[in-house]
XYZ file of C-alpha atoms in Angstrom:
359
model
C 20.626 32.919 82.372
C 21.278 30.754 78.757
C 22.081 32.001 75.715
C 22.048 29.967 72.377
C 22.864 30.639 68.997
C 23.425 28.505 66.061
C 25.326 28.708 63.201
C 24.506 25.869 60.197
C 26.772 23.714 57.551
C 27.431 24.369 54.398
C 28.312 22.353 51.348
C 29.375 23.944 48.329
C 27.921 22.915 44.648
C 30.397 25.198 42.153
C 33.725 27.320 42.395
C 35.483 25.459 44.804
C 39.323 27.085 46.080
C 38.511 30.707 44.360
C 37.851 32.178 47.310
C 41.410 31.432 48.876
C 42.970 35.753 48.764
C 45.843 34.564 47.542
C 43.268 33.518 44.199
C 40.502 36.031 44.086
C 43.152 39.141 45.124
C 44.066 38.705 41.745
C 41.261 37.221 39.605
C 38.625 37.635 41.535
C 36.377 34.548 42.816
C 32.948 32.833 42.565
C 31.373 30.490 44.797
C 27.494 28.409 44.308
C 26.948 27.395 48.043
C 23.998 26.266 50.646
C 23.693 26.002 54.056
C 22.508 22.366 55.425
C 20.277 21.650 58.053
C 23.161 20.673 60.277
C 24.325 22.578 62.723
C 27.347 24.125 65.622
C 25.298 25.655 68.805
C 27.612 28.686 70.985
C 25.547 28.345 74.814
C 27.056 30.866 77.504
C 25.539 31.355 80.953
C 27.048 32.952 83.490
C 30.242 31.886 84.836
C 31.437 30.968 88.674
C 33.570 34.004 90.413
C 36.139 35.808 87.588
C 37.027 33.356 85.333
C 35.726 32.542 81.561
C 35.405 29.300 80.532
C 34.982 27.096 77.593
C 34.120 23.891 76.717
C 33.041 21.888 73.828
C 31.409 19.004 73.352
C 34.106 16.993 71.338
C 36.196 15.173 75.255
C 39.573 16.398 73.253
C 39.512 20.310 74.100
C 38.653 22.141 77.226
C 40.729 25.607 78.834
C 39.257 27.294 81.522
C 40.769 31.807 81.333
C 41.097 33.460 84.777
C 39.892 37.184 83.737
C 44.383 38.512 84.343
C 45.611 34.832 83.329
C 46.807 34.007 80.058
C 45.343 31.056 78.185
C 46.368 27.398 78.204
C 44.453 25.889 75.346
C 44.786 22.538 73.390
C 45.262 22.873 69.524
C 41.641 22.008 69.292
C 40.393 25.328 70.531
C 42.662 28.093 68.739
C 39.689 29.645 66.942
C 37.484 29.766 70.125
C 40.870 31.257 72.065
C 41.005 33.800 69.160
C 37.870 35.374 68.958
C 37.274 35.415 73.189
C 40.445 37.311 73.175
C 39.141 39.789 70.661
C 35.828 40.398 72.637
C 38.449 40.147 75.614
C 35.675 39.071 78.121
C 37.271 39.641 81.386
C 34.061 38.590 83.104
C 31.812 35.265 84.356
C 31.259 33.558 81.744
C 30.966 29.640 80.338
C 30.812 29.039 76.892
C 29.770 25.388 75.259
C 30.908 24.807 71.802
C 28.919 21.422 70.031
C 28.433 20.264 66.985
C 26.245 18.378 64.732
C 29.095 17.105 61.836
C 32.696 16.148 62.819
C 35.592 18.708 62.671
C 37.706 18.501 59.413
C 34.993 16.948 57.756
C 34.320 19.531 54.872
C 31.602 21.152 56.046
C 32.791 23.979 56.591
C 32.485 23.662 60.627
C 35.640 25.735 61.575
C 33.629 28.395 60.042
C 30.250 28.169 61.407
C 32.024 28.036 65.137
C 33.554 31.760 64.130
C 30.402 33.056 62.685
C 28.266 30.763 66.079
C 30.477 32.079 68.916
C 30.949 35.714 67.246
C 26.806 35.955 66.912
C 26.194 34.760 70.836
C 29.074 36.980 72.399
C 28.163 39.915 70.448
C 24.536 39.964 71.536
C 25.928 38.558 75.216
C 27.331 42.188 74.992
C 24.970 44.266 73.776
C 25.611 43.908 70.340
C 23.398 42.495 67.376
C 25.734 41.881 64.991
C 23.837 41.289 61.277
C 25.271 38.209 58.791
C 28.037 40.713 57.019
C 29.457 42.220 59.655
C 29.344 38.428 61.578
C 31.128 37.448 58.602
C 33.260 40.169 58.490
C 34.658 39.828 62.097
C 34.777 35.791 61.523
C 37.303 36.236 58.241
C 39.242 38.799 60.202
C 39.379 36.736 62.859
C 40.297 33.222 60.942
C 42.472 34.345 58.415
C 43.882 38.300 59.301
C 44.553 36.882 63.148
C 45.056 33.530 63.204
C 46.974 33.867 59.203
C 44.690 30.637 58.718
C 44.973 29.323 54.766
C 41.394 29.243 54.881
C 38.862 31.358 52.202
C 35.997 33.208 53.398
C 33.074 31.594 51.930
C 32.574 29.104 54.890
C 31.801 32.249 57.130
C 29.432 34.320 54.743
C 27.536 31.082 54.021
C 27.053 30.558 57.864
C 26.447 33.708 58.462
C 23.679 34.521 55.810
C 22.116 31.385 54.768
C 20.109 30.096 51.968
C 21.181 28.683 48.815
C 23.531 31.538 47.402
C 26.486 33.124 44.665
C 28.932 34.595 46.825
C 31.256 36.076 44.742
C 34.572 37.802 46.178
C 37.269 40.625 44.710
C 40.039 42.872 46.000
C 37.170 45.314 47.018
C 34.431 43.097 49.131
C 32.384 39.890 49.233
C 28.758 40.261 47.681
C 26.216 37.912 48.691
C 23.414 36.894 46.046
C 20.511 34.850 46.906
C 20.171 32.103 43.543
C 16.659 32.495 41.429
C 14.983 28.978 41.871
C 11.590 28.542 41.294
C 9.902 26.389 44.869
C 9.766 23.315 42.391
C 13.693 23.529 41.191
C 15.069 23.374 44.822
C 12.760 20.948 46.273
C 13.743 18.640 43.865
C 17.508 20.005 44.082
C 16.937 19.152 47.641
C 16.031 15.923 47.290
C 18.046 14.950 44.770
C 21.135 15.573 46.757
C 22.944 13.122 49.004
C 25.613 12.979 51.843
C 27.817 10.013 52.903
C 30.209 10.300 55.751
C 33.502 8.606 54.327
C 34.529 7.618 57.872
C 37.942 10.263 57.881
C 38.302 13.813 58.785
C 41.733 15.212 57.731
C 44.014 18.627 57.716
C 42.748 20.608 55.410
C 44.735 23.345 55.913
C 47.567 20.985 54.774
C 45.682 20.998 50.879
C 44.893 24.631 51.715
C 48.369 25.928 51.767
C 49.863 24.302 48.885
C 47.418 25.406 46.926
C 46.950 29.490 48.961
C 51.458 28.838 47.219
C 50.641 27.045 44.057
C 48.221 30.619 43.004
C 50.425 33.095 44.848
C 53.839 31.867 43.324
C 51.533 31.802 39.683
C 51.576 28.551 39.357
C 50.284 27.894 35.148
C 48.398 24.788 36.586
C 47.077 25.979 39.200
C 45.488 29.575 37.916
C 44.450 27.583 34.728
C 42.311 25.021 37.247
C 41.156 27.773 38.943
C 39.638 29.237 36.166
C 38.012 26.086 34.660
C 36.614 25.632 37.840
C 35.295 29.025 38.510
C 33.562 28.872 35.035
C 31.803 26.119 35.557
C 30.639 27.609 38.992
C 28.811 29.945 36.721
C 27.940 27.181 35.040
C 26.441 26.018 38.041
C 24.417 29.215 39.161
C 22.988 29.347 35.309
C 21.835 25.624 35.301
C 20.076 25.683 38.652
C 18.557 29.034 38.007
C 17.197 27.527 34.824
C 15.375 24.621 36.846
C 17.942 22.402 34.254
C 19.117 19.600 37.385
C 20.117 16.954 35.226
C 22.978 19.742 33.773
C 23.099 20.967 37.073
C 24.397 16.950 38.153
C 27.099 16.925 35.136
C 28.297 19.954 35.764
C 28.996 19.163 39.289
C 30.974 15.868 37.782
C 33.178 18.677 35.550
C 33.766 20.018 38.716
C 35.107 17.417 40.521
C 37.470 16.261 37.641
C 38.808 19.491 37.609
C 38.967 20.514 41.347
C 40.835 16.984 41.976
C 43.814 17.589 40.066
C 44.541 21.021 41.743
C 46.973 19.982 44.269
C 48.063 16.235 45.596
C 45.522 15.090 48.537
C 42.295 16.496 47.748
C 41.222 12.746 46.949
C 42.973 9.160 47.437
C 41.947 5.815 46.314
C 39.584 4.640 48.458
C 37.641 8.233 47.474
C 38.305 7.601 43.997
C 36.481 3.858 44.507
C 33.049 5.396 45.974
C 32.609 8.317 43.502
C 33.071 5.598 40.691
C 30.506 3.244 42.980
C 28.218 5.809 43.037
C 28.858 6.744 39.125
C 27.983 3.584 37.953
C 24.507 3.511 40.792
C 23.263 6.632 38.985
C 24.251 8.845 40.380
C 25.104 12.138 37.905
C 27.710 13.730 39.613
C 29.396 14.948 42.956
C 32.730 15.820 44.992
C 34.337 14.839 48.164
C 33.580 18.756 50.486
C 35.120 20.870 51.339
C 39.306 20.872 50.684
C 38.755 17.126 50.055
C 41.406 14.661 51.289
C 38.892 12.656 54.021
C 35.174 13.330 55.364
C 31.539 13.454 53.096
C 31.223 12.533 49.378
C 28.424 15.005 48.469
C 26.409 13.047 45.273
C 23.503 14.559 43.285
C 21.090 11.203 42.408
C 18.051 11.388 40.599
C 15.940 9.651 42.780
C 14.689 6.226 41.163
C 18.674 5.414 41.958
C 18.888 6.613 45.234
C 18.245 3.272 47.108
C 20.926 1.667 44.406
C 23.636 4.029 45.488
C 22.653 4.055 48.913
C 23.351 0.212 49.362
C 26.124 0.499 47.817
C 28.028 3.148 49.517
C 27.055 1.394 52.609
C 28.120 -1.871 51.047
C 31.469 0.297 50.791
C 31.849 1.397 54.535
C 29.747 5.096 53.763
C 26.980 6.154 55.592
C 24.156 8.126 54.709
C 22.934 11.711 56.314
C 19.966 12.853 54.900
C 19.556 16.305 55.050
C 17.311 19.341 54.482
C 18.368 23.029 53.200
C 18.672 25.859 55.594
C 17.269 28.955 54.299
C 18.026 31.530 57.963
C 21.696 31.198 58.801
C 23.173 32.328 62.081
C 20.532 33.370 64.239
C 20.162 33.892 68.113
C 17.874 31.343 68.384
C 17.039 31.392 73.086
C 18.145 34.290 75.616
C 16.791 33.409 78.790
C 16.476 34.752 82.128
C 18.846 37.380 81.845
C 20.478 41.172 81.549
C 21.530 42.052 78.498
C 24.642 43.276 79.142
C 26.104 46.673 78.090
C 29.344 46.216 75.210
C 32.377 46.956 77.465
C 35.326 49.673 76.634
C 37.257 47.044 75.952
C 35.397 44.866 73.488
C 37.184 45.355 69.806
C 35.619 44.678 66.938
C 37.407 47.006 64.536
C 38.375 45.567 61.883
C 41.739 47.302 59.655
C 40.000 49.647 56.749
C 36.091 49.046 58.588
C 33.971 48.961 62.187
C 31.438 46.054 63.058
C 28.597 48.032 65.195
C 25.208 47.479 66.542
C 23.304 48.581 63.344
C 25.477 48.771 60.564
């Protein structure tokens, strides 16, 4: 008896920061996002007695929940705790979480965890939720119930998969696949490079500062986000036109704007790495996610890539090859167990909407 679901990590190519509600509810947001071939897995198996046990591949995180007892939960498992509580599972179940990317490194792993868990737990309860339903519930739990200062792009990117323009407004979220030729898609995939800087960071601190600046109407922050959004739309156009040299230069312009959004987005070491990559031939790049550490994403012509890899390795960075993912969240395997009917206590209702099978 086993069920395995997975959700991909993501890279942001344009529109960084405009998916935060504090900004898009006033001005509208738009990001260009792509999912990649690194994944978060949720594995469900029947557990002993009536306990729900959650185990993470990260040895710092372990929790055990009795059916009627409150949880003793480490900070590393606050999000899985909230998701499990939302489903209100009171039957024997073991949930195992594993990620191919380190947490807090800017590849949207928390959104991927939420999406993979929701897809798996809903399926376990007899609900085969579609990508929009999964993304909406993940956003509801992270942003509304947990009050996390995060945006919505990670959940939608992980749920839908692919290379998309995702737009945000008070009225909702739209996901539109980019119209790129197979040749452009393959060339983009070959030109993108990912390097692990060896560190993680608390993105919530950076995002909280950006959220407060947007809410307070800070002119510099709002103007920078407007510019980043405009560059993001130009990035979409460049990709759909197949002009990857322009894409690389726009990626650089966007990073130059983003690094001034708030304190902590970059540091002298990250600036050194990025400038070295540029000196070796990379056309553009950025620190992934909120910034401050994690991965350095670059776009580089193929004939310059060896020089970039050699230079980044000398600086202590690790090259992480990847391909683009097109599928998003999915149940990988469900073997030898009788599907459970959704119990009456499972709550999939959010303010203003209902999430259920077939919607």
